[in-house]
Coordinates of C-alpha atoms and ligand atoms in Angstrom, one line a residue:
M1 CA -96.5 -26.2 56.1
L2 CA -99.5 -27.8 54.5
E3 CA -102.4 -25.6 53.8
S4 CA -105.0 -28.3 53.4
N5 CA -107.0 -29.4 56.5
N6 CA -108.0 -32.7 55.0
L7 CA -104.8 -34.5 55.7
R8 CA -104.4 -36.5 58.9
L9 CA -101.3 -38.5 59.9
F10 CA -101.7 -41.3 62.5
S11 CA -99.2 -43.8 64.0
G12 CA -99.4 -47.3 65.2
N13 CA -97.1 -48.6 67.9
A14 CA -94.3 -49.8 65.6
N15 CA -92.3 -46.6 65.2
P16 CA -94.0 -43.6 66.9
A17 CA -90.7 -41.6 66.9
L18 CA -90.5 -41.7 63.1
A19 CA -94.2 -40.8 62.8
Q20 CA -93.7 -37.8 65.1
K21 CA -90.7 -36.6 63.0
I22 CA -92.8 -36.9 59.9
A23 CA -95.6 -34.9 61.6
E24 CA -93.1 -32.2 62.5
E25 CA -91.8 -32.1 58.9
L26 CA -95.4 -31.7 57.8
G27 CA -96.0 -29.0 60.4
R28 CA -99.1 -30.7 61.9
P29 CA -99.8 -32.8 65.0
L30 CA -100.2 -36.6 64.9
G31 CA -103.8 -37.7 64.9
K32 CA -105.2 -39.1 68.1
C33 CA -105.7 -42.8 68.4
T34 CA -105.0 -45.4 71.0
S35 CA -104.1 -49.0 70.8
R36 CA -103.9 -51.4 73.7
K37 CA -104.0 -55.1 74.4
F38 CA -106.6 -57.1 76.2
S39 CA -105.3 -59.6 78.7
D40 CA -105.6 -62.4 76.1
G41 CA -103.3 -60.5 73.7
E42 CA -106.0 -59.2 71.3
I43 CA -105.3 -55.7 70.1
C44 CA -108.0 -53.0 70.6
V45 CA -107.7 -49.8 68.6
K46 CA -109.7 -46.6 69.0
I47 CA -109.5 -43.6 66.7
E48 CA -110.0 -40.6 69.0
E49 CA -111.1 -38.0 66.5
S50 CA -113.3 -37.8 63.4
V51 CA -111.7 -38.8 60.1
R52 CA -114.9 -38.6 58.0
G53 CA -114.0 -37.5 54.5
L54 CA -110.3 -37.1 55.3
D55 CA -107.1 -38.1 53.6
V56 CA -105.6 -40.4 56.2
F57 CA -102.0 -41.6 56.3
V58 CA -101.1 -44.3 58.9
V59 CA -97.4 -44.9 59.7
Q60 CA -96.6 -48.5 60.6
P61 CA -93.5 -50.4 59.6
T62 CA -94.2 -54.1 60.1
C63 CA -91.0 -54.7 62.0
H64 CA -90.4 -56.6 65.3
P65 CA -92.8 -57.7 66.8
V66 CA -93.8 -58.3 63.2
N67 CA -97.1 -60.2 63.8
D68 CA -98.4 -57.7 66.4
N69 CA -97.4 -54.7 64.3
L70 CA -99.1 -56.3 61.2
I71 CA -102.3 -57.1 63.0
E72 CA -102.4 -53.7 64.6
L73 CA -102.0 -52.1 61.1
L74 CA -104.9 -54.2 59.7
I75 CA -107.1 -53.2 62.7
L76 CA -106.2 -49.5 62.2
I77 CA -107.1 -49.7 58.5
D78 CA -110.4 -51.3 59.4
A79 CA -111.1 -48.6 62.0
F80 CA -110.4 -45.8 59.5
R81 CA -112.5 -47.5 56.8
R82 CA -115.4 -47.9 59.1
A83 CA -115.0 -44.3 60.3
S84 CA -115.5 -43.1 56.6
A85 CA -112.0 -41.8 55.9
R86 CA -112.0 -40.7 52.2
R87 CA -108.7 -42.4 51.5
I88 CA -106.3 -44.5 53.6
T89 CA -102.6 -44.5 52.7
V90 CA -100.6 -47.1 54.5
V91 CA -97.1 -45.7 55.1
L92 CA -94.9 -48.8 55.4
P93 CA -91.3 -47.7 55.9
Y94 CA -90.4 -51.4 56.3
Y95 CA -92.3 -54.2 54.8
G96 CA -92.1 -57.3 57.0
Y97 CA -92.3 -60.7 55.3
A98 CA -91.0 -59.2 52.1
R99 CA -88.2 -61.8 51.8
Q100 CA -90.8 -64.6 51.4
D101 CA -91.7 -63.3 47.9
K102 CA -91.5 -66.5 45.9
K103 CA -91.7 -70.3 46.1
V104 CA -88.2 -71.5 46.2
K105 CA -89.0 -75.1 47.3
P106 CA -92.3 -77.0 46.9
R107 CA -95.1 -76.3 49.3
E108 CA -93.7 -73.0 50.5
P109 CA -96.0 -70.0 51.0
V110 CA -95.6 -66.6 49.3
T111 CA -96.1 -64.6 52.5
A112 CA -95.2 -61.2 50.9
R113 CA -98.2 -61.6 48.7
L114 CA -100.4 -62.8 51.5
V115 CA -99.5 -59.6 53.5
A116 CA -100.3 -57.5 50.5
N117 CA -103.7 -59.2 50.2
L118 CA -104.3 -58.6 53.9
I119 CA -103.5 -54.9 53.7
S120 CA -105.6 -54.4 50.6
N121 CA -108.6 -56.4 51.9
A122 CA -108.5 -54.5 55.2
G123 CA -109.4 -51.4 53.2
A124 CA -106.1 -49.6 52.3
S125 CA -106.4 -47.2 49.3
R126 CA -102.7 -47.0 48.6
V127 CA -99.3 -47.9 50.0
L128 CA -96.2 -45.8 50.5
C129 CA -93.0 -47.9 51.2
V130 CA -89.3 -47.6 51.3
D131 CA -86.7 -49.9 49.7
L132 CA -88.8 -53.0 49.2
H133 CA -86.7 -56.2 49.3
A134 CA -87.8 -56.8 45.7
G135 CA -89.4 -54.1 43.5
Q136 CA -91.8 -56.6 42.1
I137 CA -93.6 -56.8 45.5
Q138 CA -95.4 -53.6 44.2
G139 CA -97.2 -55.9 41.8
F140 CA -98.6 -58.0 44.7
F141 CA -101.0 -55.1 45.3
D142 CA -103.8 -54.0 43.0
I143 CA -103.9 -50.6 44.7
P144 CA -101.3 -47.9 43.9
V145 CA -97.9 -48.3 45.5
D146 CA -95.3 -45.6 45.8
H147 CA -91.9 -46.9 46.3
L148 CA -89.2 -44.6 47.7
Y149 CA -85.5 -45.1 47.8
A150 CA -83.2 -44.3 50.7
G151 CA -80.2 -44.5 48.3
P152 CA -79.9 -40.7 47.7
L153 CA -79.9 -40.1 51.5
I154 CA -77.2 -42.7 51.9
A155 CA -75.2 -41.2 49.0
D156 CA -75.4 -37.8 50.6
E157 CA -74.1 -39.2 53.9
M158 CA -71.3 -41.0 52.1
K159 CA -70.3 -37.8 50.3
K160 CA -69.9 -36.1 53.6
M161 CA -67.2 -38.6 54.4
N162 CA -65.0 -37.3 51.6
L163 CA -64.1 -40.7 50.4
Q164 CA -61.6 -40.8 47.4
T165 CA -63.8 -42.1 44.6
N166 CA -60.8 -43.5 42.7
N167 CA -60.0 -45.7 45.7
T168 CA -63.6 -46.6 46.7
V169 CA -65.8 -49.4 45.4
V170 CA -69.5 -50.1 46.2
V171 CA -70.2 -53.7 46.9
S172 CA -73.4 -55.6 46.6
P173 CA -73.6 -58.4 49.2
D174 CA -75.5 -60.6 46.8
V175 CA -76.4 -60.8 43.1
G176 CA -80.0 -59.6 43.8
G177 CA -78.7 -56.3 45.2
V178 CA -76.7 -55.3 42.1
P179 CA -79.2 -52.7 40.9
R180 CA -79.1 -51.0 44.3
A181 CA -75.3 -51.1 44.4
R182 CA -75.0 -49.8 40.8
A183 CA -77.4 -46.9 41.6
L184 CA -75.3 -45.9 44.6
A185 CA -72.0 -46.3 42.7
E186 CA -73.3 -44.1 39.8
N187 CA -74.3 -41.5 42.3
L188 CA -70.8 -41.6 44.0
G189 CA -68.9 -42.1 40.8
T190 CA -67.3 -45.4 41.8
P191 CA -67.0 -48.9 40.3
I192 CA -68.9 -51.9 41.8
A193 CA -68.0 -55.3 43.1
I194 CA -70.4 -58.2 43.8
I195 CA -70.3 -60.9 46.4
A196 CA -71.8 -64.2 45.3
K197 CA -73.4 -65.8 48.4
R198 CA -75.6 -68.7 49.0
R199 CA -77.9 -69.7 51.8
P200 CA -77.5 -73.3 52.7
E201 CA -80.4 -72.8 55.2
A202 CA -82.5 -69.9 56.5
N203 CA -80.4 -67.2 58.3
K204 CA -77.1 -69.0 57.3
V205 CA -74.7 -67.4 54.8
E206 CA -71.9 -68.9 52.7
I207 CA -69.7 -66.6 50.7
M208 CA -68.8 -68.2 47.3
E209 CA -66.9 -65.6 45.3
I210 CA -66.2 -61.9 45.0
I211 CA -66.5 -60.4 41.5
G212 CA -64.5 -57.1 41.0
D213 CA -61.4 -55.5 42.3
V214 CA -61.4 -54.7 46.0
S215 CA -57.7 -55.0 46.9
G216 CA -56.5 -51.8 48.6
K217 CA -59.9 -50.2 48.3
V218 CA -62.4 -48.7 50.7
C219 CA -65.5 -50.9 50.2
I220 CA -69.0 -49.6 50.8
M221 CA -71.4 -52.5 51.1
V222 CA -75.0 -51.6 50.4
D223 CA -78.1 -53.8 51.2
D224 CA -81.8 -53.3 51.7
L225 CA -81.6 -54.7 55.2
I226 CA -79.4 -56.2 57.9
D227 CA -81.1 -58.9 59.9
T228 CA -78.8 -61.4 61.6
G229 CA -75.8 -59.6 60.2
G230 CA -74.5 -62.7 58.4
S231 CA -74.5 -61.3 54.9
I232 CA -72.8 -58.0 55.9
V233 CA -70.4 -59.3 58.5
Q234 CA -69.2 -62.3 56.6
G235 CA -69.1 -60.3 53.4
A236 CA -67.0 -57.6 55.1
Q237 CA -64.6 -60.3 56.3
A238 CA -64.3 -61.8 52.9
L239 CA -63.5 -58.3 51.4
V240 CA -60.8 -57.8 54.0
D241 CA -59.4 -61.3 53.3
R242 CA -59.1 -60.2 49.7
G243 CA -57.2 -57.1 50.6
A244 CA -59.8 -54.4 51.2
K245 CA -58.4 -51.4 53.1
E246 CA -61.6 -50.6 55.0
V247 CA -65.2 -51.8 54.8
L248 CA -68.3 -49.7 55.6
A249 CA -71.9 -50.8 55.2
C250 CA -75.2 -49.1 54.6
C251 CA -78.5 -50.9 55.0
T252 CA -81.9 -49.1 54.8
H253 CA -83.6 -51.3 57.4
G254 CA -81.8 -52.2 60.6
V255 CA -83.7 -55.3 61.5
L256 CA -80.7 -56.4 63.7
S257 CA -82.3 -59.5 65.2
G258 CA -80.7 -61.9 67.6
D259 CA -77.0 -61.1 68.3
A260 CA -76.6 -59.0 65.2
I261 CA -75.4 -56.0 67.1
K262 CA -72.7 -58.0 68.8
R263 CA -71.6 -59.4 65.5
V264 CA -71.4 -56.0 64.0
E265 CA -69.4 -54.7 67.0
E266 CA -66.9 -57.6 66.8
S267 CA -66.7 -57.4 63.0
V268 CA -64.1 -55.8 60.7
L269 CA -66.7 -53.2 59.7
S270 CA -65.6 -49.6 60.5
A271 CA -69.2 -48.2 60.3
L272 CA -72.8 -49.2 59.7
L273 CA -75.2 -46.7 58.4
I274 CA -78.9 -47.5 58.8
T275 CA -82.1 -45.4 58.6
D276 CA -84.9 -45.0 61.1
T277 CA -87.5 -47.0 59.1
I278 CA -87.2 -49.4 62.1
P279 CA -86.6 -48.0 65.6
L280 CA -83.2 -48.7 67.1
P281 CA -83.7 -49.3 70.8
T282 CA -81.1 -47.6 73.0
E283 CA -79.7 -50.9 74.2
K284 CA -78.9 -51.7 70.5
C285 CA -77.0 -48.4 69.8
N286 CA -73.3 -48.8 69.4
S287 CA -70.4 -46.6 68.3
K288 CA -70.2 -48.2 64.8
I289 CA -73.9 -47.5 64.0
K290 CA -75.1 -44.2 62.6
V291 CA -78.8 -43.6 62.0
I292 CA -80.1 -41.2 59.3
S293 CA -83.8 -40.3 59.1
V294 CA -86.2 -41.0 56.3
A295 CA -88.7 -38.6 57.9
P296 CA -88.1 -35.7 55.5
L297 CA -88.4 -38.0 52.5
L298 CA -91.6 -39.6 53.7
A299 CA -93.1 -36.2 54.6
D300 CA -92.3 -34.9 51.1
A301 CA -93.9 -38.0 49.6
I302 CA -97.0 -37.7 51.8
R303 CA -97.3 -34.0 50.8
R304 CA -97.0 -35.0 47.1
I305 CA -99.6 -37.8 47.4
H306 CA -102.0 -35.5 49.1
D307 CA -101.5 -32.8 46.5
D308 CA -101.6 -35.3 43.6
S309 CA -98.1 -34.3 42.4
S310 CA -95.2 -36.4 41.1
I311 CA -93.3 -38.7 43.4
S312 CA -90.8 -39.7 40.7
E313 CA -89.5 -36.1 40.7
L314 CA -87.9 -37.0 44.0
F315 CA -85.6 -39.5 42.3
Q316 CA -84.8 -37.9 38.9
D317 CA -81.1 -38.7 39.1
Y318 CA -81.4 -42.0 40.8
A319 CA -82.5 -45.3 39.2
E320 CA -82.2 -48.8 40.6
H321 CA -82.6 -50.8 37.5
Ligands
R5P401 C1 -81.3 -60.8 51.2 O1 -81.5 -61.1 50.1 C2 -81.4 -59.5 51.8 O2 -81.2 -58.5 50.9 C3 -80.4 -59.3 52.9 O3 -79.1 -59.4 52.4 C4 -80.5 -60.3 54.0 O4 -81.9 -60.6 54.3 C5 -79.8 -59.9 55.3 O5 -80.0 -60.9 56.2 P1 -78.8 -61.3 57.2 O6 -78.4 -60.0 57.9 O7 -79.5 -62.2 58.2 O8 -77.8 -62.0 56.4

């Protein structure tokens, strides 16, 4: 339970269930605010209690519907700023547009940077996020960013499965994900393997090669997110084709767009572990998917930010580099 009365936690419409769990972990109710749409689609937000001089945290992953959730977040920040909140921390469990973080081809935007500018310019004082697609997105902000990892939670869940570490390998579904896979492998005491993939076009995946020994092994694929499911499902199939005994996958953010759920269901994957950074609607639940909550982690981080204490202490034995 927090002693201080200066902290207020609010939620937008993106993931109220997660915000409620965080509030319960903190032992205080969610702040009162409403957000509705005018008939033309414009969003209208109202903060229903005074936040003058308070340390405000607003929970809003910019997941589907990403544009609505992003704009709602910006409007909420603006409302808190105009209502004289002392500090506004944006709790972004999932950062939409994070994958557009560099110019790969001429005349492409860097939308991850644009989103960072929008959040900062709206009046955010700091950002708290979980498993950014690329760590360097922190540098797109000129305000403090605290970056949390779901890796230790995932590792704890894996340990409960009593996997034989001498017969298990953690697999990165692409070269960019190697630091994440290595951190999990170090935590579990297993070797790693790497899938070399390429994207001939957006949302399409081509598996090129697998580096490492996967034959006869239980493979744990780990990724920051699963969107269409292409990387994980095709990667899992490639692992089985090279003799893997079983393939499980863990992805922090279950974007699960289009027919991803069906692809997972029909795939060789025996299980998919995701977190609740993005809500999983009931119609998307299936027997292969297990959801673990990041609420205790986020509540702990919020408490530490409010108290000006260390966040890195939360990850002393875990490093993605
Ligand atoms: C890519 O670099 C990301 O880390 C994910 O691997 C990717 O975005 C997943 O997308 P999909 O599920 O559509 O393959």
